[in-house]
PDB file of C-alpha atoms in Angstrom:
ATOM      1  CA  MET A   1       6.886 -11.165 -17.859  1.00 88.00           C
ATOM      2  CA  LEU A   2       4.060  -9.323 -15.908  1.00 93.00           C
ATOM      3  CA  LYS A   3       0.741 -11.719 -14.822  1.00 96.00           C
ATOM      4  CA  VAL A   4      -1.957  -9.589 -15.898  1.00 96.00           C
ATOM      5  CA  MET A   5      -5.701 -10.251 -14.596  1.00 96.00           C
ATOM      6  CA  ILE A   6      -8.295  -8.524 -16.803  1.00 95.00           C
ATOM      7  CA  VAL A   7     -12.039  -7.441 -15.274  1.00 95.00           C
ATOM      8  CA  ASP A   8     -14.266  -6.904 -18.045  1.00 92.00           C
ATOM      9  CA  ASN A   9     -18.366  -7.377 -18.453  1.00 86.00           C
ATOM     10  CA  ASN A  10     -17.919  -6.709 -22.302  1.00 85.00           C
ATOM     11  CA  LEU A  11     -16.860  -9.431 -24.347  1.00 82.00           C
ATOM     12  CA  GLU A  12     -16.295  -7.288 -27.606  1.00 82.00           C
ATOM     13  CA  ARG A  13     -13.970  -5.006 -25.405  1.00 81.00           C
ATOM     14  CA  ILE A  14     -12.165  -7.904 -23.762  1.00 85.00           C
ATOM     15  CA  LYS A  15     -10.742 -10.328 -27.093  1.00 87.00           C
ATOM     16  CA  PRO A  16      -8.774  -7.152 -28.404  1.00 86.00           C
ATOM     17  CA  LEU A  17      -7.457  -6.032 -24.827  1.00 86.00           C
ATOM     18  CA  LYS A  18      -6.422  -9.596 -24.219  1.00 89.00           C
ATOM     19  CA  GLN A  19      -4.854  -9.970 -27.598  1.00 89.00           C
ATOM     20  CA  SER A  20      -2.672  -6.397 -27.227  1.00 88.00           C
ATOM     21  CA  LEU A  21      -1.558  -7.495 -23.384  1.00 90.00           C
ATOM     22  CA  ILE A  22      -0.548 -10.532 -24.999  1.00 91.00           C
ATOM     23  CA  ASP A  23       1.385  -9.453 -28.040  1.00 89.00           C
ATOM     24  CA  SER A  24       3.228  -6.707 -25.881  1.00 88.00           C
ATOM     25  CA  GLY A  25       4.835  -9.648 -23.561  1.00 90.00           C
ATOM     26  CA  TYR A  26       2.289 -10.309 -20.887  1.00 93.00           C
ATOM     27  CA  ASP A  27       0.752 -13.497 -19.466  1.00 95.00           C
ATOM     28  CA  VAL A  28      -3.301 -12.761 -19.190  1.00 95.00           C
ATOM     29  CA  ILE A  29      -3.802 -15.268 -16.529  1.00 96.00           C
ATOM     30  CA  ALA A  30      -7.383 -14.533 -15.883  1.00 94.00           C
ATOM     31  CA  HIS A  31     -10.636 -12.880 -16.501  1.00 93.00           C
ATOM     32  CA  LEU A  32     -13.098 -11.555 -14.196  1.00 94.00           C
ATOM     33  CA  ARG A  33     -16.777 -10.558 -15.237  1.00 92.00           C
ATOM     34  CA  ASP A  34     -16.791  -7.532 -12.393  1.00 91.00           C
ATOM     35  CA  THR A  35     -15.216  -6.693  -9.128  1.00 91.00           C
ATOM     36  CA  ILE A  36     -17.060  -9.032  -7.107  1.00 91.00           C
ATOM     37  CA  ASN A  37     -14.547 -11.544  -6.074  1.00 91.00           C
ATOM     38  CA  LEU A  38     -11.534  -9.539  -6.911  1.00 94.00           C
ATOM     39  CA  ASN A  39     -10.294  -9.541  -3.706  1.00 93.00           C
ATOM     40  CA  ASP A  40     -10.395 -13.218  -3.571  1.00 94.00           C
ATOM     41  CA  ALA A  41      -9.241 -14.025  -6.920  1.00 95.00           C
ATOM     42  CA  CYS A  42      -6.142 -11.319  -6.277  1.00 95.00           C
ATOM     43  CA  SER A  43      -5.405 -13.272  -3.550  1.00 94.00           C
ATOM     44  CA  LYS A  44      -5.525 -16.594  -5.001  1.00 95.00           C
ATOM     45  CA  LEU A  45      -4.371 -15.886  -8.443  1.00 96.00           C
ATOM     46  CA  GLN A  46      -1.254 -13.286  -7.174  1.00 96.00           C
ATOM     47  CA  PRO A  47      -1.640 -11.041 -10.590  1.00 97.00           C
ATOM     48  CA  ASP A  48       1.230  -8.530 -10.757  1.00 96.00           C
ATOM     49  CA  VAL A  49      -1.053  -5.932 -12.663  1.00 96.00           C
ATOM     50  CA  VAL A  50      -4.768  -5.922 -12.597  1.00 96.00           C
ATOM     51  CA  VAL A  51      -6.739  -4.133 -15.862  1.00 94.00           C
ATOM     52  CA  ILE A  52     -10.235  -2.936 -15.375  1.00 93.00           C
ATOM     53  CA  ASP A  53     -12.040  -2.013 -18.522  1.00 90.00           C
ATOM     54  CA  THR A  54     -15.082  -0.178 -17.765  1.00 90.00           C
ATOM     55  CA  ASP A  55     -17.743   2.533 -19.083  1.00 89.00           C
ATOM     56  CA  SER A  56     -17.565   3.942 -15.480  1.00 89.00           C
ATOM     57  CA  PRO A  57     -16.651   2.629 -12.429  1.00 92.00           C
ATOM     58  CA  SER A  58     -19.526   2.165 -10.277  1.00 92.00           C
ATOM     59  CA  ARG A  59     -19.560   2.552  -6.651  1.00 93.00           C
ATOM     60  CA  ASP A  60     -19.855  -0.902  -6.297  1.00 94.00           C
ATOM     61  CA  THR A  61     -16.250  -1.439  -8.473  1.00 94.00           C
ATOM     62  CA  LEU A  62     -14.707   1.113  -6.799  1.00 95.00           C
ATOM     63  CA  GLU A  63     -14.876  -0.244  -2.687  1.00 96.00           C
ATOM     64  CA  ASN A  64     -14.057  -3.761  -4.426  1.00 95.00           C
ATOM     65  CA  ILE A  65     -10.513  -2.141  -5.613  1.00 96.00           C
ATOM     66  CA  CYS A  66     -10.631  -0.811  -2.101  1.00 95.00           C
ATOM     67  CA  VAL A  67     -10.913  -3.746  -0.227  1.00 95.00           C
ATOM     68  CA  MET A  68      -8.491  -5.409  -2.563  1.00 94.00           C
ATOM     69  CA  THR A  69      -6.195  -2.637  -2.011  1.00 92.00           C
ATOM     70  CA  MET A  70      -6.214  -2.741   1.534  1.00 92.00           C
ATOM     71  CA  ASN A  71      -5.569  -6.643   2.038  1.00 92.00           C
ATOM     72  CA  ASP A  72      -3.627  -7.563  -0.964  1.00 90.00           C
ATOM     73  CA  PRO A  73      -2.249  -4.369  -2.785  1.00 93.00           C
ATOM     74  CA  ARG A  74      -0.950  -4.321  -6.336  1.00 95.00           C
ATOM     75  CA  PRO A  75      -1.056  -1.788  -9.371  1.00 96.00           C
ATOM     76  CA  VAL A  76      -4.495  -1.294 -11.229  1.00 96.00           C
ATOM     77  CA  MET A  77      -5.053   0.255 -14.407  1.00 94.00           C
ATOM     78  CA  MET A  78      -8.765   1.248 -15.096  1.00 93.00           C
ATOM     79  CA  PHE A  79      -9.779   2.150 -18.955  1.00 90.00           C
ATOM     80  CA  THR A  80     -13.002   3.831 -19.119  1.00 91.00           C
ATOM     81  CA  HIS A  81     -15.262   6.336 -21.319  1.00 89.00           C
ATOM     82  CA  ASP A  82     -15.926   8.102 -18.064  1.00 90.00           C
ATOM     83  CA  GLY A  83     -13.807  11.402 -17.843  1.00 91.00           C
ATOM     84  CA  ASN A  84     -15.666  12.795 -14.658  1.00 92.00           C
ATOM     85  CA  LYS A  85     -13.052  14.544 -12.931  1.00 93.00           C
ATOM     86  CA  GLU A  86     -14.974  12.975  -9.341  1.00 94.00           C
ATOM     87  CA  GLN A  87     -14.925   9.504 -10.839  1.00 93.00           C
ATOM     88  CA  ILE A  88     -11.140  10.063 -11.726  1.00 94.00           C
ATOM     89  CA  LYS A  89     -10.393  11.076  -8.001  1.00 95.00           C
ATOM     90  CA  LEU A  90     -12.522   8.606  -6.437  1.00 95.00           C
ATOM     91  CA  ALA A  91     -10.920   5.580  -8.606  1.00 95.00           C
ATOM     92  CA  THR A  92      -6.948   6.910  -7.358  1.00 93.00           C
ATOM     93  CA  GLN A  93      -8.322   6.741  -3.843  1.00 94.00           C
ATOM     94  CA  ALA A  94     -10.168   3.441  -3.781  1.00 94.00           C
ATOM     95  CA  GLY A  95      -6.334   2.269  -5.217  1.00 93.00           C
ATOM     96  CA  VAL A  96      -5.939   3.105  -9.362  1.00 95.00           C
ATOM     97  CA  CYS A  97      -2.734   3.550 -10.368  1.00 93.00           C
ATOM     98  CA  ALA A  98      -3.970   4.437 -14.007  1.00 92.00           C
ATOM     99  CA  TYR A  99      -7.111   6.080 -15.020  1.00 93.00           C
ATOM    100  CA  VAL A 100      -6.734   5.806 -18.949  1.00 91.00           C
ATOM    101  CA  VAL A 101     -10.335   7.603 -20.492  1.00 91.00           C
ATOM    102  CA  GLY A 102     -11.173   6.114 -24.357  1.00 84.00           C
ATOM    103  CA  ALA A 103      -9.391   3.512 -26.039  1.00 74.00           C
ATOM    104  CA  LEU A 104      -5.785   2.956 -25.864  1.00 68.00           C
ATOM    105  CA  PRO A 105      -3.987   2.320 -29.055  1.00 65.00           C
ATOM    106  CA  ASN A 106      -1.710  -1.040 -28.724  1.00 72.00           C
ATOM    107  CA  GLU A 107       1.246   0.746 -28.976  1.00 75.00           C
ATOM    108  CA  ARG A 108       0.434   3.054 -25.661  1.00 82.00           C
ATOM    109  CA  LEU A 109      -0.624  -0.021 -23.859  1.00 85.00           C
ATOM    110  CA  GLN A 110       2.872  -1.159 -22.672  1.00 87.00           C
ATOM    111  CA  PRO A 111       3.838   2.392 -21.495  1.00 89.00           C
ATOM    112  CA  VAL A 112       1.106   3.078 -19.280  1.00 89.00           C
ATOM    113  CA  ILE A 113       1.461  -0.499 -17.445  1.00 91.00           C
ATOM    114  CA  ASP A 114       5.034   0.435 -16.850  1.00 91.00           C
ATOM    115  CA  ALA A 115       3.847   3.825 -15.476  1.00 91.00           C
ATOM    116  CA  ALA A 116       0.884   2.208 -13.405  1.00 91.00           C
ATOM    117  CA  VAL A 117       3.651  -0.178 -12.267  1.00 93.00           C
ATOM    118  CA  ALA A 118       6.261   2.371 -11.360  1.00 94.00           C
ATOM    119  CA  ARG A 119       3.498   4.883  -9.741  1.00 92.00           C
ATOM    120  CA  PHE A 120       2.576   1.817  -7.776  1.00 94.00           C
ATOM    121  CA  GLU A 121       6.246   0.879  -6.441  1.00 94.00           C
ATOM    122  CA  GLU A 122       6.430   4.694  -5.750  1.00 94.00           C
ATOM    123  CA  PHE A 123       3.349   4.593  -3.501  1.00 91.00           C
ATOM    124  CA  LYS A 124       4.503   1.556  -1.558  1.00 92.00           C
ATOM    125  CA  ASN A 125       7.523   2.832  -0.659  1.00 95.00           C
ATOM    126  CA  LEU A 126       6.136   6.217   0.512  1.00 94.00           C
ATOM    127  CA  ARG A 127       3.523   4.151   2.881  1.00 91.00           C
ATOM    128  CA  VAL A 128       6.511   2.085   4.126  1.00 94.00           C
ATOM    129  CA  ALA A 129       8.812   5.019   5.045  1.00 96.00           C
ATOM    130  CA  LEU A 130       5.663   6.977   6.645  1.00 96.00           C
ATOM    131  CA  GLN A 131       5.193   3.871   8.687  1.00 94.00           C
ATOM    132  CA  GLU A 132       8.899   4.092   9.526  1.00 95.00           C
ATOM    133  CA  ALA A 133       8.784   7.570  10.246  1.00 96.00           C
ATOM    134  CA  ASN A 134       5.708   7.141  12.472  1.00 95.00           C
ATOM    135  CA  THR A 135       7.339   4.169  14.418  1.00 93.00           C
ATOM    136  CA  LYS A 136      10.569   6.303  15.148  1.00 93.00           C
ATOM    137  CA  LEU A 137       8.310   9.288  16.318  1.00 95.00           C
ATOM    138  CA  SER A 138       6.692   6.881  18.639  1.00 94.00           C
ATOM    139  CA  GLU A 139       9.603   5.131  20.002  1.00 95.00           C
ATOM    140  CA  ARG A 140      11.136   8.818  20.433  1.00 95.00           C
ATOM    141  CA  LYS A 141       8.177   9.652  22.650  1.00 96.00           C
ATOM    142  CA  VAL A 142       8.618   6.230  24.386  1.00 96.00           C
ATOM    143  CA  ILE A 143      12.216   7.216  25.010  1.00 96.00           C
ATOM    144  CA  GLU A 144      11.267  10.917  26.275  1.00 96.00           C
ATOM    145  CA  ARG A 145       9.204   9.164  28.594  1.00 96.00           C
ATOM    146  CA  ALA A 146      12.009   6.479  29.982  1.00 96.00           C
ATOM    147  CA  LYS A 147      14.334   9.477  30.330  1.00 96.00           C
ATOM    148  CA  GLY A 148      11.815  11.758  32.566  1.00 95.00           C
ATOM    149  CA  LEU A 149      11.265   8.870  34.742  1.00 95.00           C
ATOM    150  CA  ILE A 150      14.687   7.412  35.137  1.00 94.00           C
ATOM    151  CA  MET A 151      15.682  11.104  35.923  1.00 95.00           C
ATOM    152  CA  LYS A 152      13.178  11.517  38.248  1.00 93.00           C
ATOM    153  CA  GLN A 153      13.990   8.345  40.041  1.00 91.00           C
ATOM    154  CA  ARG A 154      17.535   8.403  39.562  1.00 93.00           C
ATOM    155  CA  ASN A 155      17.815  12.572  40.374  1.00 95.00           C
ATOM    156  CA  VAL A 156      20.045  12.807  37.343  1.00 95.00           C
ATOM    157  CA  ASP A 157      20.098  15.588  34.137  1.00 95.00           C
ATOM    158  CA  GLU A 158      18.724  14.644  30.570  1.00 95.00           C
ATOM    159  CA  ASN A 159      21.974  13.527  28.932  1.00 95.00           C
ATOM    160  CA  GLU A 160      22.630  10.952  31.981  1.00 96.00           C
ATOM    161  CA  ALA A 161      19.451   9.400  31.668  1.00 95.00           C
ATOM    162  CA  TYR A 162      19.827   8.955  28.178  1.00 95.00           C
ATOM    163  CA  SER A 163      23.366   7.571  28.857  1.00 95.00           C
ATOM    164  CA  MET A 164      22.096   5.365  31.371  1.00 95.00           C
ATOM    165  CA  LEU A 165      18.930   4.189  29.250  1.00 95.00           C
ATOM    166  CA  ARG A 166      21.489   3.341  26.299  1.00 95.00           C
ATOM    167  CA  LYS A 167      24.177   1.642  28.428  1.00 96.00           C
ATOM    168  CA  MET A 168      21.163  -0.942  30.123  1.00 94.00           C
ATOM    169  CA  ALA A 169      20.022  -1.313  26.151  1.00 95.00           C
ATOM    170  CA  MET A 170      23.779  -2.056  25.208  1.00 95.00           C
ATOM    171  CA  GLU A 171      23.947  -4.811  28.082  1.00 96.00           C
ATOM    172  CA  LYS A 172      20.959  -6.466  27.885  1.00 94.00           C
ATOM    173  CA  HIS A 173      21.340  -6.379  23.925  1.00 96.00           C
ATOM    174  CA  THR A 174      18.149  -4.630  22.729  1.00 95.00           C
ATOM    175  CA  ARG A 175      16.956  -1.508  21.348  1.00 94.00           C
ATOM    176  CA  ILE A 176      16.729   1.102  23.067  1.00 95.00           C
ATOM    177  CA  GLY A 177      13.235   2.072  22.252  1.00 94.00           C
ATOM    178  CA  SER A 178      12.113  -1.881  23.406  1.00 94.00           C
ATOM    179  CA  LEU A 179      13.991  -1.139  26.803  1.00 95.00           C
ATOM    180  CA  ALA A 180      12.287   2.493  26.696  1.00 96.00           C
ATOM    181  CA  THR A 181       8.642   0.717  26.364  1.00 95.00           C
ATOM    182  CA  GLN A 182       9.787  -1.659  28.721  1.00 95.00           C
ATOM    183  CA  ILE A 183      10.177   0.830  31.451  1.00 95.00           C
ATOM    184  CA  VAL A 184       7.734   2.907  30.995  1.00 95.00           C
ATOM    185  CA  GLU A 185       5.307  -0.236  31.238  1.00 95.00           C
ATOM    186  CA  ALA A 186       6.760  -1.241  34.107  1.00 93.00           C
ATOM    187  CA  ALA A 187       6.453   2.231  35.846  1.00 91.00           C
ATOM    188  CA  GLU A 188       2.177   2.346  34.291  1.00 91.00           C
ATOM    189  CA  LEU A 189       2.020  -1.037  36.757  1.00 89.00           C
ATOM    190  CA  LEU A 190       3.481   0.620  40.124  1.00 85.00           C
ATOM    191  CA  LEU A 191       1.554   4.081  39.551  1.00 74.00           C
TER     192      LEU A 191
END
C-alpha cells in the first residue's frame, strides 16, 4: 500500500480526493495546506507519492517542489485547472511526474498514480545511468593521463603502459581508476 501525502488549501476539494485515494487502496498519511514545509514533511513522513491539488501552481509551489526533488526525490502528481503549456513545462522541470488538468474521475486515479510512479522510477534510473556514465568518462580521462605519465616516465608504448597500470592495480587490489588517480595526484605534487 503506497503512502500518499496530499497538499491542498481547499478543504472542499480535499475530502473527495482523500476518499478516492483511500477507496483506491492508498494510505493517506498527511495533508498539508501549502507547500511551504513540503521538503521537511517529506523527509519526516517519507510518503511514497505526493499529490498536489491546486487551481494553478504558483512560483513558490514550484520552487518548493524543486527543493524537495533535489533533497529527497519522490513521485509528485499535480491536479490543477491550469492547462497553460508554460505552467506544465515549469511544473515538470520542478519535478512533477504527472500534471493532470481538470477533475479526475475516481476510476482513473490509480492508473494516473501508477503512471507517475513509473515515470519517476524511469527518470531515477536514467539519472543513475547518467551519473555512472559521467563517472566512467572521468575515470577514463584519468586513466589516459596516468598512461601518458607512465609512457613518458618508463619510455614505453600505450599498450605496455596500460598493462603496467592494470598489473599494479591487481597487485594492490584496487580499481584501475583509483590507482590512476593516485598516480596523477602524485605526479602533480612532484611537478
